[in-house]
XYZ file of N, CA and C in Angstrom:
513
model
N -22.251 -4.341 -14.869
C -21.165 -3.364 -14.079
C -21.688 -1.939 -14.580
N -21.669 -0.202 -13.838
C -22.096 0.378 -14.047
C -20.804 0.524 -15.413
N -20.710 2.115 -16.340
C -20.259 2.280 -16.558
C -19.469 2.782 -16.087
N -18.063 2.141 -16.282
C -16.257 3.089 -16.039
C -16.071 2.060 -15.295
N -16.793 1.026 -14.593
C -16.112 0.354 -13.091
C -16.010 -1.335 -13.465
N -14.672 -1.638 -12.736
C -14.531 -3.170 -13.252
C -15.113 -3.993 -11.980
N -15.111 -5.335 -12.466
C -15.731 -6.299 -11.413
C -14.117 -5.764 -10.209
N -14.715 -6.273 -9.186
C -13.337 -6.636 -7.928
C -12.304 -7.931 -8.228
N -11.100 -7.129 -8.255
C -10.157 -8.479 -9.445
C -9.614 -8.184 -10.158
N -10.359 -7.545 -11.045
C -10.090 -7.347 -12.846
C -8.851 -6.402 -13.060
N -7.668 -6.592 -13.812
C -6.705 -5.696 -14.141
C -7.860 -4.632 -15.192
N -6.351 -3.745 -14.550
C -6.832 -2.316 -15.276
C -6.867 -2.771 -16.892
N -7.430 -1.830 -17.289
C -7.264 -1.945 -19.087
C -6.015 -2.214 -19.576
N -5.212 -0.728 -19.112
C -3.539 -1.147 -19.519
C -3.031 -1.885 -19.048
N -3.203 -2.733 -18.013
C -2.438 -3.968 -17.410
C -3.114 -5.113 -17.847
N -4.301 -4.907 -18.822
C -4.464 -6.138 -19.759
C -3.797 -6.029 -21.230
N -3.299 -5.207 -21.277
C -2.426 -4.526 -22.775
C -1.334 -4.689 -22.692
N -0.645 -4.753 -21.414
C 0.896 -4.734 -21.582
C 1.196 -6.289 -21.702
N 2.092 -5.888 -22.715
C 2.769 -6.730 -23.761
C 3.694 -8.001 -23.117
N 4.118 -7.204 -21.831
C 4.849 -8.816 -20.531
C 3.517 -8.861 -19.746
N 3.510 -10.018 -19.452
C 3.067 -10.810 -18.551
C 3.843 -10.696 -16.664
N 3.014 -9.997 -16.081
C 3.779 -9.065 -14.828
C 2.269 -9.950 -14.039
N 2.776 -10.329 -12.899
C 1.771 -10.509 -11.621
C 1.503 -9.227 -11.195
N 0.104 -9.421 -10.995
C -1.348 -8.580 -10.807
C -1.050 -7.820 -9.390
N -0.297 -7.209 -8.996
C -1.155 -6.496 -7.258
C -2.076 -6.092 -7.282
N -3.048 -6.766 -6.446
C -4.439 -5.912 -6.116
C -4.198 -5.667 -4.498
N -4.868 -4.556 -4.749
C -4.685 -3.539 -3.480
C -6.272 -3.129 -3.403
N -6.400 -2.710 -1.965
C -7.713 -2.630 -1.409
C -7.441 -1.525 -1.355
N -8.301 -0.332 -0.705
C -8.135 1.280 -0.554
C -9.342 1.563 0.706
N -9.044 1.800 1.672
C -9.657 2.273 2.804
C -9.687 3.630 3.165
N -10.660 4.404 2.825
C -10.330 6.320 3.161
C -11.640 6.648 3.332
N -12.193 7.871 4.558
C -12.974 8.501 4.480
C -13.592 9.620 3.852
N -12.418 10.393 3.224
C -12.197 11.311 2.308
C -12.761 10.554 0.202
N -13.504 10.964 -0.318
C -13.463 10.365 -1.554
C -12.661 11.730 -2.542
N -12.191 12.234 -2.245
C -10.823 12.624 -3.195
C -10.083 11.973 -3.414
N -9.302 11.911 -1.926
C -7.915 10.642 -1.832
C -8.389 9.680 -2.464
N -9.911 9.334 -2.115
C -10.034 7.380 -2.747
C -9.973 7.591 -4.232
N -10.324 8.939 -4.661
C -10.915 8.659 -6.521
C -9.300 9.146 -6.857
N -8.571 9.858 -6.743
C -6.763 10.096 -6.921
C -5.987 9.064 -6.352
N -5.572 8.129 -5.765
C -5.194 7.083 -5.549
C -5.642 6.177 -6.228
N -7.102 5.536 -6.902
C -7.445 4.707 -7.563
C -6.736 4.694 -8.957
N -7.274 6.530 -9.249
C -6.416 6.179 -10.636
C -5.119 6.106 -10.315
N -4.013 7.019 -10.080
C -2.387 6.286 -9.673
C -2.379 4.925 -9.334
N -3.089 3.978 -9.135
C -2.824 3.046 -8.586
C -3.185 1.970 -9.971
N -3.961 2.543 -10.356
C -4.729 1.646 -11.732
C -3.700 1.570 -12.893
N -3.150 3.219 -12.919
C -2.171 3.694 -13.898
C -0.675 3.011 -13.593
N -0.314 1.792 -13.130
C 0.762 1.913 -12.879
C 0.211 0.155 -13.429
N 1.176 -0.484 -14.451
C 1.177 -1.641 -15.184
C 1.004 -3.129 -14.445
N 1.223 -3.133 -12.851
C 1.862 -4.356 -12.397
C 0.515 -4.153 -11.232
N 0.157 -2.786 -10.972
C -1.382 -2.733 -9.743
C -2.522 -2.602 -10.480
N -3.447 -3.092 -9.449
C -4.787 -3.029 -9.702
C -5.069 -2.656 -8.707
N -6.663 -1.780 -8.695
C -6.884 -1.362 -7.734
C -8.725 -3.062 -7.278
N -8.334 -3.176 -6.530
C -9.971 -4.301 -5.834
C -10.643 -3.823 -5.248
N -10.726 -2.880 -4.909
C -11.959 -2.427 -3.796
C -11.299 -1.206 -3.209
N -12.819 0.055 -2.992
C -12.508 1.003 -2.436
C -13.543 1.434 -2.201
N -13.451 2.184 -0.346
C -14.532 2.034 0.120
C -14.002 3.722 1.708
N -15.142 3.862 1.524
C -14.843 4.857 3.104
C -15.037 4.569 4.314
N -15.032 3.066 4.726
C -15.618 2.409 5.630
C -15.725 0.901 5.216
N -15.418 0.120 6.764
C -15.027 -1.463 6.951
C -15.938 -2.243 6.279
N -17.018 -1.862 6.627
C -18.492 -2.771 6.588
C -18.215 -2.735 4.471
N -18.123 -1.341 3.843
C -18.402 -1.300 2.700
C -17.138 -2.282 1.812
N -16.117 -1.934 2.307
C -14.926 -2.792 2.100
C -14.957 -4.135 1.834
N -15.483 -4.516 2.980
C -15.819 -6.394 3.310
C -17.007 -6.621 2.104
N -17.984 -5.802 1.887
C -18.984 -5.882 1.308
C -18.069 -6.088 -0.557
N -17.400 -5.142 -0.795
C -16.776 -4.707 -2.160
C -16.319 -6.341 -2.653
N -15.228 -6.306 -1.297
C -14.319 -7.506 -1.295
C -14.888 -8.688 -1.322
N -15.796 -9.129 -0.642
C -17.034 -10.099 -1.046
C -16.096 -11.524 -1.289
N -15.253 -11.582 0.297
C -14.200 -12.931 0.040
C -13.077 -12.749 -0.046
N -12.858 -11.973 -1.400
C -11.868 -12.143 -1.866
C -10.803 -11.634 -1.039
N -9.383 -12.021 -1.471
C -8.407 -11.360 -0.357
C -7.314 -10.197 -1.547
N -7.275 -9.166 -0.740
C -6.134 -8.025 -1.885
C -4.874 -8.766 -0.925
N -4.038 -8.002 -1.769
C -2.750 -8.897 -2.000
C -2.203 -7.404 -1.023
N -2.578 -5.860 -0.634
C -2.389 -5.366 -0.028
C -3.544 -4.346 0.714
N -4.003 -3.936 1.859
C -5.221 -2.790 1.998
C -4.184 -1.835 2.597
N -4.804 0.055 2.034
C -4.073 1.098 2.226
C -5.140 1.569 3.166
N -4.640 1.880 3.957
C -5.795 2.306 5.556
C -5.311 3.197 6.002
N -6.422 4.474 5.958
C -6.190 5.782 6.648
C -6.439 5.249 7.597
N -5.089 6.410 8.892
C -5.797 6.335 9.671
C -6.161 6.736 11.129
N -6.791 7.807 10.283
C -7.872 8.850 10.990
C -9.164 8.353 10.151
N -10.097 7.572 10.422
C -11.070 7.300 9.865
C -12.146 8.031 10.494
N -13.171 8.627 9.583
C -14.594 8.633 10.501
C -15.324 8.049 10.787
N -14.802 8.661 12.622
C -16.127 7.659 13.626
C -15.529 5.971 13.476
N -14.125 6.002 12.931
C -13.586 4.341 13.226
C -12.143 4.270 13.380
N -11.554 3.504 13.439
C -10.185 3.778 14.291
C -9.237 2.826 13.157
N -8.569 3.629 12.358
C -7.745 2.464 11.149
C -6.465 1.469 12.135
N -6.147 1.703 13.295
C -5.651 0.853 13.494
C -6.103 -0.487 14.463
N -7.064 0.435 14.571
C -8.098 -1.464 15.473
C -8.346 -1.865 13.751
N -8.551 -1.352 12.887
C -9.012 -2.918 11.780
C -7.738 -2.848 10.984
N -6.807 -2.209 11.225
C -5.377 -3.102 11.351
C -5.164 -4.192 11.758
N -5.427 -4.231 13.105
C -5.281 -4.853 13.759
C -6.488 -5.920 13.282
N -7.307 -5.818 13.823
C -8.794 -7.299 13.026
C -8.023 -7.748 11.808
N -7.767 -6.891 10.917
C -7.069 -7.893 9.166
C -5.685 -8.467 10.007
N -4.894 -8.098 10.579
C -3.752 -8.835 10.491
C -4.137 -10.096 11.918
N -5.097 -9.909 12.245
C -5.120 -11.505 13.215
C -6.109 -12.590 12.878
N -6.451 -12.429 11.330
C -6.680 -13.431 10.601
C -5.524 -14.617 9.739
N -6.099 -15.542 9.808
C -5.403 -16.462 8.827
C -5.151 -15.966 7.201
N -3.631 -15.760 7.259
C -3.308 -15.265 6.560
C -3.850 -13.893 5.482
N -3.352 -12.820 6.664
C -3.445 -11.872 6.414
C -3.392 -10.842 4.988
N -3.582 -9.997 4.283
C -2.848 -9.385 3.166
C -1.928 -8.320 4.392
N -1.189 -8.188 3.525
C 0.207 -6.345 4.068
C -0.981 -5.020 4.392
N -0.716 -4.713 5.302
C -1.738 -3.591 5.328
C 0.074 -2.547 5.610
N -1.165 -0.726 5.195
C 0.005 0.121 4.972
C -0.864 1.365 5.218
N -0.247 1.625 6.502
C -1.107 2.890 7.239
C -0.898 4.045 6.428
N -1.562 4.989 6.060
C -1.596 5.924 4.684
C -2.012 7.125 5.718
N -1.131 8.109 6.242
C -1.940 9.371 7.214
C -0.977 10.292 6.920
N -1.869 11.585 7.481
C -1.273 12.245 7.422
C -0.190 13.061 8.812
N -1.208 11.997 9.905
C -0.250 12.037 10.834
C 1.071 11.029 11.183
N 2.002 10.643 10.303
C 3.485 9.542 10.043
C 4.193 10.662 11.338
N 3.929 9.183 12.281
C 5.625 9.989 12.850
C 6.061 8.684 13.668
N 7.307 9.064 14.703
C 7.401 8.182 15.389
C 5.789 7.722 16.278
N 5.062 8.483 17.008
C 4.213 7.770 17.562
C 3.247 6.933 17.128
N 2.774 7.364 15.758
C 2.020 6.596 14.327
C 2.378 5.844 14.462
N 4.418 5.639 14.267
C 4.564 4.228 13.561
C 4.695 3.275 14.834
N 5.098 3.780 15.908
C 4.584 2.475 17.092
C 3.660 2.347 17.462
N 2.692 3.105 17.181
C 1.174 2.342 17.386
C 0.473 1.323 16.265
N 1.615 1.475 15.069
C 1.722 1.149 13.834
C 1.813 -0.569 13.277
N 2.827 -0.488 15.180
C 4.099 -1.484 15.128
C 3.305 -2.746 15.855
N 2.445 -2.159 16.931
C 1.460 -2.404 17.862
C 0.548 -3.717 17.094
N -0.180 -2.639 15.968
C -1.052 -3.253 15.370
C -0.965 -3.757 14.147
N 1.022 -4.374 14.727
C 1.088 -5.537 12.910
C 1.200 -4.620 11.598
N 1.100 -3.449 11.855
C 1.016 -2.772 10.072
C 2.184 -3.238 9.880
N 2.364 -3.498 8.338
C 3.422 -3.652 6.958
C 4.026 -2.503 7.013
N 3.455 -1.449 6.937
C 4.128 -0.097 6.106
C 3.217 1.459 7.148
N 4.049 2.338 7.349
C 3.155 2.788 7.197
C 3.861 4.649 6.500
N 2.846 4.868 5.790
C 3.240 5.881 4.563
C 2.416 7.416 5.388
N 3.400 8.612 5.062
C 2.851 9.899 4.732
C 1.611 10.298 3.742
N 0.776 10.834 4.019
C 0.359 11.681 2.717
C 1.154 12.645 2.284
N 2.010 13.035 3.199
C 2.566 14.674 2.121
C 3.855 13.547 1.760
N 3.970 12.629 1.541
C 5.162 12.149 0.841
C 4.691 11.850 -1.102
N 5.420 12.241 -1.758
C 5.650 11.527 -2.659
C 4.855 10.736 -3.222
N 3.613 10.854 -4.329
C 2.983 9.651 -4.665
C 4.089 7.905 -4.967
N 5.095 8.523 -5.234
C 5.671 7.288 -5.764
C 6.236 6.336 -4.241
N 6.580 7.096 -3.225
C 6.534 5.967 -1.356
C 5.418 5.482 -1.021
N 4.453 6.145 -1.893
C 3.292 4.989 -1.704
C 3.467 3.513 -2.671
N 3.699 3.955 -3.414
C 3.923 3.109 -4.454
C 4.685 1.974 -4.852
N 5.948 2.539 -4.387
C 7.187 1.527 -3.823
C 6.677 0.856 -2.826
N 6.276 1.574 -1.407
C 5.722 0.616 -0.437
C 5.024 -0.342 -0.210
N 3.777 0.115 -1.238
C 2.813 -0.835 -1.676
C 3.836 -2.609 -2.945
N 4.695 -2.179 -3.466
C 5.559 -3.657 -4.242
C 6.559 -4.234 -3.002
N 7.075 -3.047 -1.786
C 7.650 -3.845 -1.270
C 6.877 -4.739 -0.045
N 5.816 -4.067 0.304
C 4.927 -4.805 1.568
C 4.741 -6.077 1.065
N 4.321 -6.006 -0.274
C 3.651 -6.940 -1.201
C 4.774 -8.503 -1.188
N 5.432 -7.705 -0.855
C 7.155 -8.836 -0.790
C 7.279 -9.393 0.067
N 6.948 -8.696 1.052
C 6.604 -9.691 2.224
C 7.840 -8.170 3.502
N 8.413 -7.025 2.923
C 9.054 -6.555 3.280
C 8.135 -5.484 4.596
N 9.016 -4.945 5.299
C 8.272 -3.690 6.607
C 8.354 -2.763 5.843
N 7.430 -2.160 5.735
C 8.220 -0.314 5.644
C 7.693 0.692 6.499
N 8.568 0.406 7.844
C 8.219 1.381 8.896
C 9.691 1.988 9.361
N 9.286 3.409 9.557
C 10.520 3.553 9.735
C 11.005 3.724 11.218
N 12.169 3.342 11.374
C 12.742 2.897 12.875
C 12.571 4.029 13.719
N 12.639 3.282 15.324
C 12.034 4.457 16.216
C 13.432 4.830 17.108
N 12.982 5.921 17.460
C 14.368 6.227 18.185
C 13.911 5.229 19.386
N 15.016 4.979 20.189
C 15.367 4.025 21.555
C 14.264 4.816 22.354
N 14.529 6.138 22.204
C 14.291 7.122 23.734
C 12.960 6.654 23.530
N 11.937 6.827 22.256
C 10.409 7.091 22.452
C 10.183 5.929 22.189
N 10.672 4.467 22.218
C 10.625 3.129 22.250
C 10.315 2.755 23.810
N 11.181 3.564 24.618
C 11.435 3.010 25.808
C 10.299 4.252 26.491
N 10.135 5.278 25.869
C 8.930 5.890 26.758
C 7.947 5.529 26.992
N 7.455 5.356 25.709
C 5.961 4.091 25.444
C 6.248 2.805 26.495
N 6.873 2.409 26.046
C 6.600 1.273 26.829
C 6.853 1.389 28.653
N 7.245 2.706 29.229
C 7.428 2.902 29.847
C 6.157 3.003 31.213
N 5.384 3.923 30.047
C 3.640 4.177 30.145
C 2.304 2.984 30.134
N 3.140 1.471 29.464
C 2.292 0.599 29.674
C 2.244 -0.676 31.183
N 0.895 -0.455 31.841
C 0.440 -1.459 32.696
C 1.372 -2.546 32.534
N 1.693 -3.619 33.308
C 2.673 -4.682 33.920
C 1.704 -5.709 32.430
N 0.588 -5.589 32.676
C -0.453 -6.680 32.053
C -0.609 -6.450 30.302
N -0.265 -4.747 30.064
C -0.352 -4.784 28.476
C 1.365 -4.980 28.341
N 2.945 -5.092 28.620
C 3.460 -5.450 28.354
C 3.535 -6.797 27.602
N 2.967 -8.003 28.027
C 3.117 -9.462 26.690
C 2.336 -9.138 25.099
N 1.103 -7.481 25.827
C 0.505 -8.098 24.306
C 1.270 -6.732 23.363
N 1.913 -5.861 24.024
C 2.332 -4.893 23.208
C 3.845 -5.472 22.770
């Protein structure tokens, strides 16, 4: 391994030195901004119960890094260069025993929440929120909770009204 890099799924050194045995949550990160990936990796790895299993700027690279391993949670940017985060989410969630998926986006709001629900995301976190919000969401979705803002009824009804009859069962 390159100096300073850990094998996929290996807990951070801080977590390995922890005097208490805690379940390690393995997180994979997919974002097309290197600074965001570096910052998230550093923040997540500094938590005693969290560890980064893989970091990538595209889905293909993420799959190669994970090499068949299944993280507990995938943090997925909504607006990926040349890719669609919601489509990735839907593909991930269609697999048997999928990991939890958090859409992490600067475009968080009712429209994205509605689309994320349709893609079966487990959470949506706004990049403008404090880091603690993302860390809390990671832990909650790993426990099976859903971290999505409630949708106003009028937003939901307006979206449903725009769907074709053939799309309603899918939605």
